[in-house]
Short mmCIF file of C-alpha atoms and ligand atoms in Angstrom, two decimals:
data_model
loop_
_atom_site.label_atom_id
_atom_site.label_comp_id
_atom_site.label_asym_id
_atom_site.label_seq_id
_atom_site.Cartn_x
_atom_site.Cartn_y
_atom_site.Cartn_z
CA UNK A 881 -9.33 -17.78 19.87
CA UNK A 882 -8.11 -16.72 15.90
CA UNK A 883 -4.58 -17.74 15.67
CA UNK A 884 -2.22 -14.75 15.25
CA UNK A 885 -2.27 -13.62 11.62
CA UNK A 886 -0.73 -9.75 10.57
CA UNK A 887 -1.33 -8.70 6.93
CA UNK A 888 1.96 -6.92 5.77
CA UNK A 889 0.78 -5.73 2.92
CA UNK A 890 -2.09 -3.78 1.09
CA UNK A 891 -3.15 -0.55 -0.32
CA UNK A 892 -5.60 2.02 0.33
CA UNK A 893 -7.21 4.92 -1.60
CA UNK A 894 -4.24 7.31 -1.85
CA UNK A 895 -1.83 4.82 -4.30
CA UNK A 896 -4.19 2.43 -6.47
CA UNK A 897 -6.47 0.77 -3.46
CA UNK A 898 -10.13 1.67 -3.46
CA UNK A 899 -10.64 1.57 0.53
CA UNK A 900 -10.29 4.53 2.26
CA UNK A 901 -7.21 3.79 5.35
CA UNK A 902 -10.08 3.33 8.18
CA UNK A 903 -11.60 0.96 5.50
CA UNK A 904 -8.74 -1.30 5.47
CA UNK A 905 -8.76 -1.23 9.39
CA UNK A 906 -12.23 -1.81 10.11
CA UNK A 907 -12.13 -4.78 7.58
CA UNK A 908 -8.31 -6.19 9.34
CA UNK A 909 -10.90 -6.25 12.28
CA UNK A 910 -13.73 -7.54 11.22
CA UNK A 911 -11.42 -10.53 9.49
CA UNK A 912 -9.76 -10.95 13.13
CA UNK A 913 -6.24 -10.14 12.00
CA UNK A 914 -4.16 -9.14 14.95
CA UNK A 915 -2.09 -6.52 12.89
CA UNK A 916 -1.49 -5.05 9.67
CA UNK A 917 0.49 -2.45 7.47
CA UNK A 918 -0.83 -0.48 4.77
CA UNK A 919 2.07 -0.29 2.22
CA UNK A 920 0.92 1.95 -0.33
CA UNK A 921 2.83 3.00 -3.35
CA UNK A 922 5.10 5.68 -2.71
CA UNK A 923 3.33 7.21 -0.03
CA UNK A 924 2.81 7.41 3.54
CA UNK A 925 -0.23 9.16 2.98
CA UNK A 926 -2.66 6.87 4.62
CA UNK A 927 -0.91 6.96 7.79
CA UNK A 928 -2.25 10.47 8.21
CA UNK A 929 -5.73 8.99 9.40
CA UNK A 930 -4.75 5.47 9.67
CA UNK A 931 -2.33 5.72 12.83
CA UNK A 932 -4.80 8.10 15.13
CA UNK A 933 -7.80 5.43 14.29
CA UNK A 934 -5.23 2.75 14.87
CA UNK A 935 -4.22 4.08 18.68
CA UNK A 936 -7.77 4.56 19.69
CA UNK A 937 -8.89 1.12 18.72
CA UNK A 938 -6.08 -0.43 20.23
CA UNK A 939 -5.11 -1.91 17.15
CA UNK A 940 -1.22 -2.66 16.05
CA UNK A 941 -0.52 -0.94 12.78
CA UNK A 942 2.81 -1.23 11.60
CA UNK A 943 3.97 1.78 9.23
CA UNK A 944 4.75 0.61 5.32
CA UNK A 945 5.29 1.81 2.34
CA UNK A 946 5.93 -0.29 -0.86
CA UNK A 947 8.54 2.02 -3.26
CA UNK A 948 8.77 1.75 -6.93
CA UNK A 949 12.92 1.33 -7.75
CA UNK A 950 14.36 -0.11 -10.69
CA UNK A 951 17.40 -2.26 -10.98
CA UNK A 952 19.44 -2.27 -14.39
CA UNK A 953 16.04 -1.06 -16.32
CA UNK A 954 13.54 -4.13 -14.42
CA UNK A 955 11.11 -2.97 -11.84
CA UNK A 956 11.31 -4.33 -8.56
CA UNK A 957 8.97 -3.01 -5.58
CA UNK A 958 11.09 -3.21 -2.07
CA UNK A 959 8.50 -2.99 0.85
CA UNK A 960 9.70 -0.57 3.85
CA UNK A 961 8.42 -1.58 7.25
CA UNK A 962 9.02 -0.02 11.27
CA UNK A 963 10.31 3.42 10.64
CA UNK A 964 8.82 6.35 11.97
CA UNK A 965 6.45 7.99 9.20
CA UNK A 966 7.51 11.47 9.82
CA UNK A 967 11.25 10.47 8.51
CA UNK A 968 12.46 12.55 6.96
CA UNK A 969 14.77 10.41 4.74
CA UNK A 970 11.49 8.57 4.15
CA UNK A 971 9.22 12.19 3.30
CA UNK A 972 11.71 13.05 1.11
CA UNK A 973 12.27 10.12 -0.94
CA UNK A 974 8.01 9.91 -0.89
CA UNK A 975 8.50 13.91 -2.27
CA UNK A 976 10.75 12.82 -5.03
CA UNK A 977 8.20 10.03 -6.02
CA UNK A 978 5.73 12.35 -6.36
CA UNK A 979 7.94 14.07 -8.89
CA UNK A 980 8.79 11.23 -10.82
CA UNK A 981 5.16 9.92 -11.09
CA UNK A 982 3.91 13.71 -12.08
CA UNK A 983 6.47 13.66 -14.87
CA UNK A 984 5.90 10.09 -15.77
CA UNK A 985 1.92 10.70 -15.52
CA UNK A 986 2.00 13.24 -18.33
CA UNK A 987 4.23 11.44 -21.06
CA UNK A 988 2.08 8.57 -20.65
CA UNK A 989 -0.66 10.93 -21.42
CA UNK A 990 1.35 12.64 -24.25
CA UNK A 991 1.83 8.98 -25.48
CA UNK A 992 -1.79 7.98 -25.23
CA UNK A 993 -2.50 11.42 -27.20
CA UNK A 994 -0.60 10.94 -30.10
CA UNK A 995 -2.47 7.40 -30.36
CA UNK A 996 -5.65 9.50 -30.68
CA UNK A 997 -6.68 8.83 -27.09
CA UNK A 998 -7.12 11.88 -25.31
CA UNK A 999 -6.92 12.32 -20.96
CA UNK A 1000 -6.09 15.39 -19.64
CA UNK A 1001 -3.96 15.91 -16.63
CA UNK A 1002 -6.71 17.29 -14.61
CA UNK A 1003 -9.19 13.85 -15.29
CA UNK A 1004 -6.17 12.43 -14.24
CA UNK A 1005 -5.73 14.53 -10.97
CA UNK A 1006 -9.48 14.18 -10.47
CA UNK A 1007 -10.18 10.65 -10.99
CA UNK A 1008 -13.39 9.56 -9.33
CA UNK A 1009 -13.55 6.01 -8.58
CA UNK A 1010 -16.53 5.66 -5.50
CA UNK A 1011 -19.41 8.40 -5.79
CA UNK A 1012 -18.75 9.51 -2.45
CA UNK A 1013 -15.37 10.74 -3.17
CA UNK A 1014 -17.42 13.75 -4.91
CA UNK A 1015 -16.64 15.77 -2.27
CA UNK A 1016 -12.92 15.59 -1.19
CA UNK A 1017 -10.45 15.22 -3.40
CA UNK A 1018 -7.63 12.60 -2.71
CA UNK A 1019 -4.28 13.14 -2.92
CA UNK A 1020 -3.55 10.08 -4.43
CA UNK A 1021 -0.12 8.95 -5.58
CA UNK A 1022 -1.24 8.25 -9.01
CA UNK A 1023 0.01 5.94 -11.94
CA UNK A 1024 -0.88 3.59 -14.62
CA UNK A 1025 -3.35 1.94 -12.61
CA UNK A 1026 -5.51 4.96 -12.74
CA UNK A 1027 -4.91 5.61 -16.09
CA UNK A 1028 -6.12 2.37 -16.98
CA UNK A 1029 -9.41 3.25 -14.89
CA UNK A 1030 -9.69 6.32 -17.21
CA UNK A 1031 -9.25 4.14 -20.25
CA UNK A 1032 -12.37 1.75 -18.88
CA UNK A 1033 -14.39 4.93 -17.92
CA UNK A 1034 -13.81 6.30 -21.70
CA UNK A 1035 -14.77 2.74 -23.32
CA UNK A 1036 -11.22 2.29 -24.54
CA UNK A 1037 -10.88 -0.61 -23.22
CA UNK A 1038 -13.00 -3.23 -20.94
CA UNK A 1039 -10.21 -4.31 -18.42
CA UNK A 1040 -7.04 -2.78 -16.18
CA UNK A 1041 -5.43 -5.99 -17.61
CA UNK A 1042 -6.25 -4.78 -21.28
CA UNK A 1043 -5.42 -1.66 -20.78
CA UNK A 1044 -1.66 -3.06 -19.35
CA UNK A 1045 -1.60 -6.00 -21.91
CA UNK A 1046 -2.57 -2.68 -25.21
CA UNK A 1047 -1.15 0.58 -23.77
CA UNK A 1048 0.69 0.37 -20.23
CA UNK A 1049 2.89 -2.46 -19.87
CA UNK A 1050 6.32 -2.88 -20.14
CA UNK A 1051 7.46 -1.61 -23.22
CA UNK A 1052 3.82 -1.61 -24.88
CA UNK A 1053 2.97 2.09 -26.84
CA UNK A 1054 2.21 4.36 -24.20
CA UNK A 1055 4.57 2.81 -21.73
CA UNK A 1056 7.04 5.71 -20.21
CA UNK A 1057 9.59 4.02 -17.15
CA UNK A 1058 10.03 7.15 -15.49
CA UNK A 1059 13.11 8.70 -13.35
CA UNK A 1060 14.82 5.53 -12.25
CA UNK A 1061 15.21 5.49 -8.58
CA UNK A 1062 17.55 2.66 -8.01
CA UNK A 1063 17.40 -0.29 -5.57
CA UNK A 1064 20.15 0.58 -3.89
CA UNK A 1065 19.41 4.68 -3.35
CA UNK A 1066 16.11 2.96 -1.88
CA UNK A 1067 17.34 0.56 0.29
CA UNK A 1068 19.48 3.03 1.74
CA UNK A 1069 16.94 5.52 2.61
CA UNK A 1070 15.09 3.04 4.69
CA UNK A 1071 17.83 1.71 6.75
CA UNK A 1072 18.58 5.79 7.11
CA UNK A 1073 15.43 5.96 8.57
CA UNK A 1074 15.66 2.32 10.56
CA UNK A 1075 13.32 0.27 8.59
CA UNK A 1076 13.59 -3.02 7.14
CA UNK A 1077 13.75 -2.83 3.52
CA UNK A 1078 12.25 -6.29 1.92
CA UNK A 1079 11.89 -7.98 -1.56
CA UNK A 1080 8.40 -7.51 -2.33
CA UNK A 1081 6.62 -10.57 -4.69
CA UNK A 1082 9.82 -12.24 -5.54
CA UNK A 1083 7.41 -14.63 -8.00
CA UNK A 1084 6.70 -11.41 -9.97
CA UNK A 1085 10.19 -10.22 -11.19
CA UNK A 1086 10.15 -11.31 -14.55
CA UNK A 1087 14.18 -12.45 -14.69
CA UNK A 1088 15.67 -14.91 -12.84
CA UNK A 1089 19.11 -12.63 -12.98
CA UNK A 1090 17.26 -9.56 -11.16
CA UNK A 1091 16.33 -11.72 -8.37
CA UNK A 1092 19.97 -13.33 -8.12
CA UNK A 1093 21.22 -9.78 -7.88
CA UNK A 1094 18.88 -8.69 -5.58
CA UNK A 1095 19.67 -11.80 -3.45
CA UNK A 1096 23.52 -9.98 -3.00
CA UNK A 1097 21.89 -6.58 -1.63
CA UNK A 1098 21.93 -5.53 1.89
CA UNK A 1099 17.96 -6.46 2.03
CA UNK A 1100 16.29 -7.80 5.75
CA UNK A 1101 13.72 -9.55 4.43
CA UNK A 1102 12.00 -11.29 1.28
CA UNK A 1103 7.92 -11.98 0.82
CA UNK A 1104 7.40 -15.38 0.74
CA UNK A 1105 4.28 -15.78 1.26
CA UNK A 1106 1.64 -14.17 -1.27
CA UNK A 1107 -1.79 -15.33 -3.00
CA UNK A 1108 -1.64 -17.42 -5.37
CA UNK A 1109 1.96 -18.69 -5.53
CA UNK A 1110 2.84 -22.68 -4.92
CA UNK A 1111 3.84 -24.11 -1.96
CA UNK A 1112 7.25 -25.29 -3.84
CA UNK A 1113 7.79 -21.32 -4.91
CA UNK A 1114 6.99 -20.12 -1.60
CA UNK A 1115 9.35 -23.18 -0.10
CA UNK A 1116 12.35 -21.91 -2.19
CA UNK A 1117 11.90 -18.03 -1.38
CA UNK A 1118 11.75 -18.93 2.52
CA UNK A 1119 14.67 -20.89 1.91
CA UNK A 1120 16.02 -17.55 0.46
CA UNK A 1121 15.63 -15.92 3.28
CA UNK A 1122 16.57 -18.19 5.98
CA UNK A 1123 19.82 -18.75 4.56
CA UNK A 1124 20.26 -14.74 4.64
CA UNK A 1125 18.95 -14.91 7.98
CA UNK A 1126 16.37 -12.48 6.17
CA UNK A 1127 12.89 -12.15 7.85
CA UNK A 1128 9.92 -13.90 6.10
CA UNK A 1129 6.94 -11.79 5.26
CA UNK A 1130 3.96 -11.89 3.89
CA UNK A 1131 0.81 -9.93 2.63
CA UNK A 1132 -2.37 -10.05 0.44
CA UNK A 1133 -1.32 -7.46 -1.72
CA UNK A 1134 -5.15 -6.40 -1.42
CA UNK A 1135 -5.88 -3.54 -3.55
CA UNK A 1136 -10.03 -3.14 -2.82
CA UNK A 1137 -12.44 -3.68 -5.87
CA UNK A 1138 -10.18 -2.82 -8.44
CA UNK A 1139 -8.14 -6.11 -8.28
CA UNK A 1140 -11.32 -8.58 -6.18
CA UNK A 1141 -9.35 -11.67 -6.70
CA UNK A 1142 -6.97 -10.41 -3.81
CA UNK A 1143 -8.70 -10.63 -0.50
CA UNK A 1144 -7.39 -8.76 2.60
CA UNK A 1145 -5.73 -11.15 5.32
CA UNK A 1146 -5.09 -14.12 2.62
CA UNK A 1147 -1.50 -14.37 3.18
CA UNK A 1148 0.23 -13.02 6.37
CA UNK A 1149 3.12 -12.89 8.71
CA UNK A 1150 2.54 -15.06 12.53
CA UNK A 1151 2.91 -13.51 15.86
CA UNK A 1152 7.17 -13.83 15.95
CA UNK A 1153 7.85 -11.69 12.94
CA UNK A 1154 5.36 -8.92 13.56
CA UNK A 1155 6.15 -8.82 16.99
CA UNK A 1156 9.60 -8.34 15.81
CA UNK A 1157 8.81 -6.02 13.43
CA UNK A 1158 6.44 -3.87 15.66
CA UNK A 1159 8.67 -3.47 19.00
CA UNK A 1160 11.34 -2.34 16.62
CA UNK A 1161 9.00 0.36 15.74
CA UNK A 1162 7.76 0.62 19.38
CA UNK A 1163 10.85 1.69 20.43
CA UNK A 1164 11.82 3.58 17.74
CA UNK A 1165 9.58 6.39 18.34
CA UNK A 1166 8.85 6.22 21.95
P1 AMP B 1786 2.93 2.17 -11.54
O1 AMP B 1786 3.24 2.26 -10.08
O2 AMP B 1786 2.27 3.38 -12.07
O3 AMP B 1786 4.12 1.74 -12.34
O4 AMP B 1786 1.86 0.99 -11.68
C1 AMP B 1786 2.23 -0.26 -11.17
C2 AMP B 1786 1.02 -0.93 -10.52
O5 AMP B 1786 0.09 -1.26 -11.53
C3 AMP B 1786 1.38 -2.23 -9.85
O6 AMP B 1786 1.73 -2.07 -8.53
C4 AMP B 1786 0.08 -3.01 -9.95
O7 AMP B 1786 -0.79 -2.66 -8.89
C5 AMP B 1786 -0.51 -2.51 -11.25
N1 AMP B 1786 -0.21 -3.38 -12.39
C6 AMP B 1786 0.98 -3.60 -12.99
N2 AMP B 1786 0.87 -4.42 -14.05
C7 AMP B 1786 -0.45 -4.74 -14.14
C8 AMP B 1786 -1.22 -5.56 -15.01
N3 AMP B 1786 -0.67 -6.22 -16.03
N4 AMP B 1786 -2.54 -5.65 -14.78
C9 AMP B 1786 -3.10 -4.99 -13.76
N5 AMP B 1786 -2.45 -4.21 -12.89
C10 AMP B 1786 -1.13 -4.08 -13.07
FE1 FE B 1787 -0.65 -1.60 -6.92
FE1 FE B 1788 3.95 -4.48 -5.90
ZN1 ZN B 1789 1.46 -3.89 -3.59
#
């Protein structure tokens, strides 16, 4: 028998994943996971197809989002986990991502313009990364991972991680932050809606003093474990979390083609914490 192993975290098609949602389930199958939670950016999309597909296979999904919030000007991504996805403290903070990313979207652009490289909104709206997406258009929550596609596509540059490292990093020339949604605003609007808000990637915030703030806030739980970090980094974040009596989770942070080195089901939560995780949700919305 596999041992019990539930990836908490992954993206599909509609943020900046290149599987479709029944993708990502088919493949959580094939791989023998016994659960799994699509946390896109900013948007419950997925869920749309995901959870009916889900039911009739009989396999546990867990709803998740992973939201974009900022905390005195840093980025930090807080993963939301066992709400119901027709929330609507959830919808609405999803509606005013959309907002901010439209906004955002087009001063990037503006940016990228005035440094004679020219995308227009609608090759942004439009982006075509498969050949059979020809003939449905996604409506993907969209950001500077697909405007670093674009810049590949156009022969700008050769990589997403040159087009970060020249154009859309932090603080580089066409970098734009966008409406700051705090951590706090966010972490709020998930307990509204009864989810467990969670440090996502701890090993990725750049300062020490973000994390040791965000170590004070009224989080549940903190993502230890996560590709590629060492067993002495992931030792101190579940140290973190124990001693908040925080849950542990975990995820591949699998994105599809775009990002290969990230395979679904290579980090993961066991059988306790998802089961906690998904009765909570169970009983949420029976
Ligand atoms: P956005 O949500 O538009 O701010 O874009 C953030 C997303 O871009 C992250 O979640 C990553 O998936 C991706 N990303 C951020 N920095 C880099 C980088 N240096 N190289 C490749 N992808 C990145
Ligand atoms: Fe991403
Ligand atoms: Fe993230
Ligand atoms: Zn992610």
């Amino acid at each position: 028998m596999n041992p019990f192993r539930a990836d908490l975290h992954c993206h599909s098609h509609f943020s900046d994943g290149t599987d479709s949602p029944e993708d990502l389930i088919h493949l959580a199958i094939e791989l023998g996971l016994s659960g799994l939670s699509i946390t896109d950016h900013d948007t419950l999309e997925a869920y749309e197809t995901a959870s009916e597909l889900a039911n009739r296979l009989h396999f546990p999904l867990l709803p998740g989002i992973e939201f974009s919030a900022s905390h005195r000007g840093e980025p930090v991504h807080i993963l939301g986990y066992a709400f119901s996805v027709s929330n609507t403290y959830i919808q609405a903070l999803c509606q005013r991502h959309i907002k901010r990313r439209s906004e955002r979207n087009l001063r990037i652009l503006q940016k990228l313009k005035r440094l004679g490289i020219q995308i227009s909104q609608e090759e942004l709206e439009n982006i075509q990364i498969h050949p059979q997406e020809a003939t449905h258009k996604i409506k993907r929550s969209l950001g500077r991972p697909h405007i670093a596609l674009l810049l590949i596509q156009k022969g700008v540059v050769s990589s997403i991680k040159e087009a970060f490292s020249k154009y859309l990093g932090e603080g580089k020339a066409a970098f734009d932050p966008g409406e700051r949604i705090t951590v706090e605003e966010t972490i709020d609007c998930i307990h509204q809606a009864q989810g467990f808000a969670v440090i996502a990637h701890p090993q990725l915030i750049v300062k020490s003093s973000i994390l040791r703030d965000l170590l004070k806030k009224p989080f549940d739980g903190l993502e230890a474990y996560y590709a590629r970090i060492s067993p002495q980094e992931e030792a101190r974040y579940i140290k973190m979390a124990e001693e908040r009596q925080w849950i542990i989770t975990g995820g591949s942070d699998y994105h599809g083609s775009v990002k290969p080195q990230n395979s679904l089901g290579t980090s993961w939560v066991n059988q306790e914490t998802f089961d906690k995780l998904y009765k909570h949700y169970s009983e949420l919305v029976d």
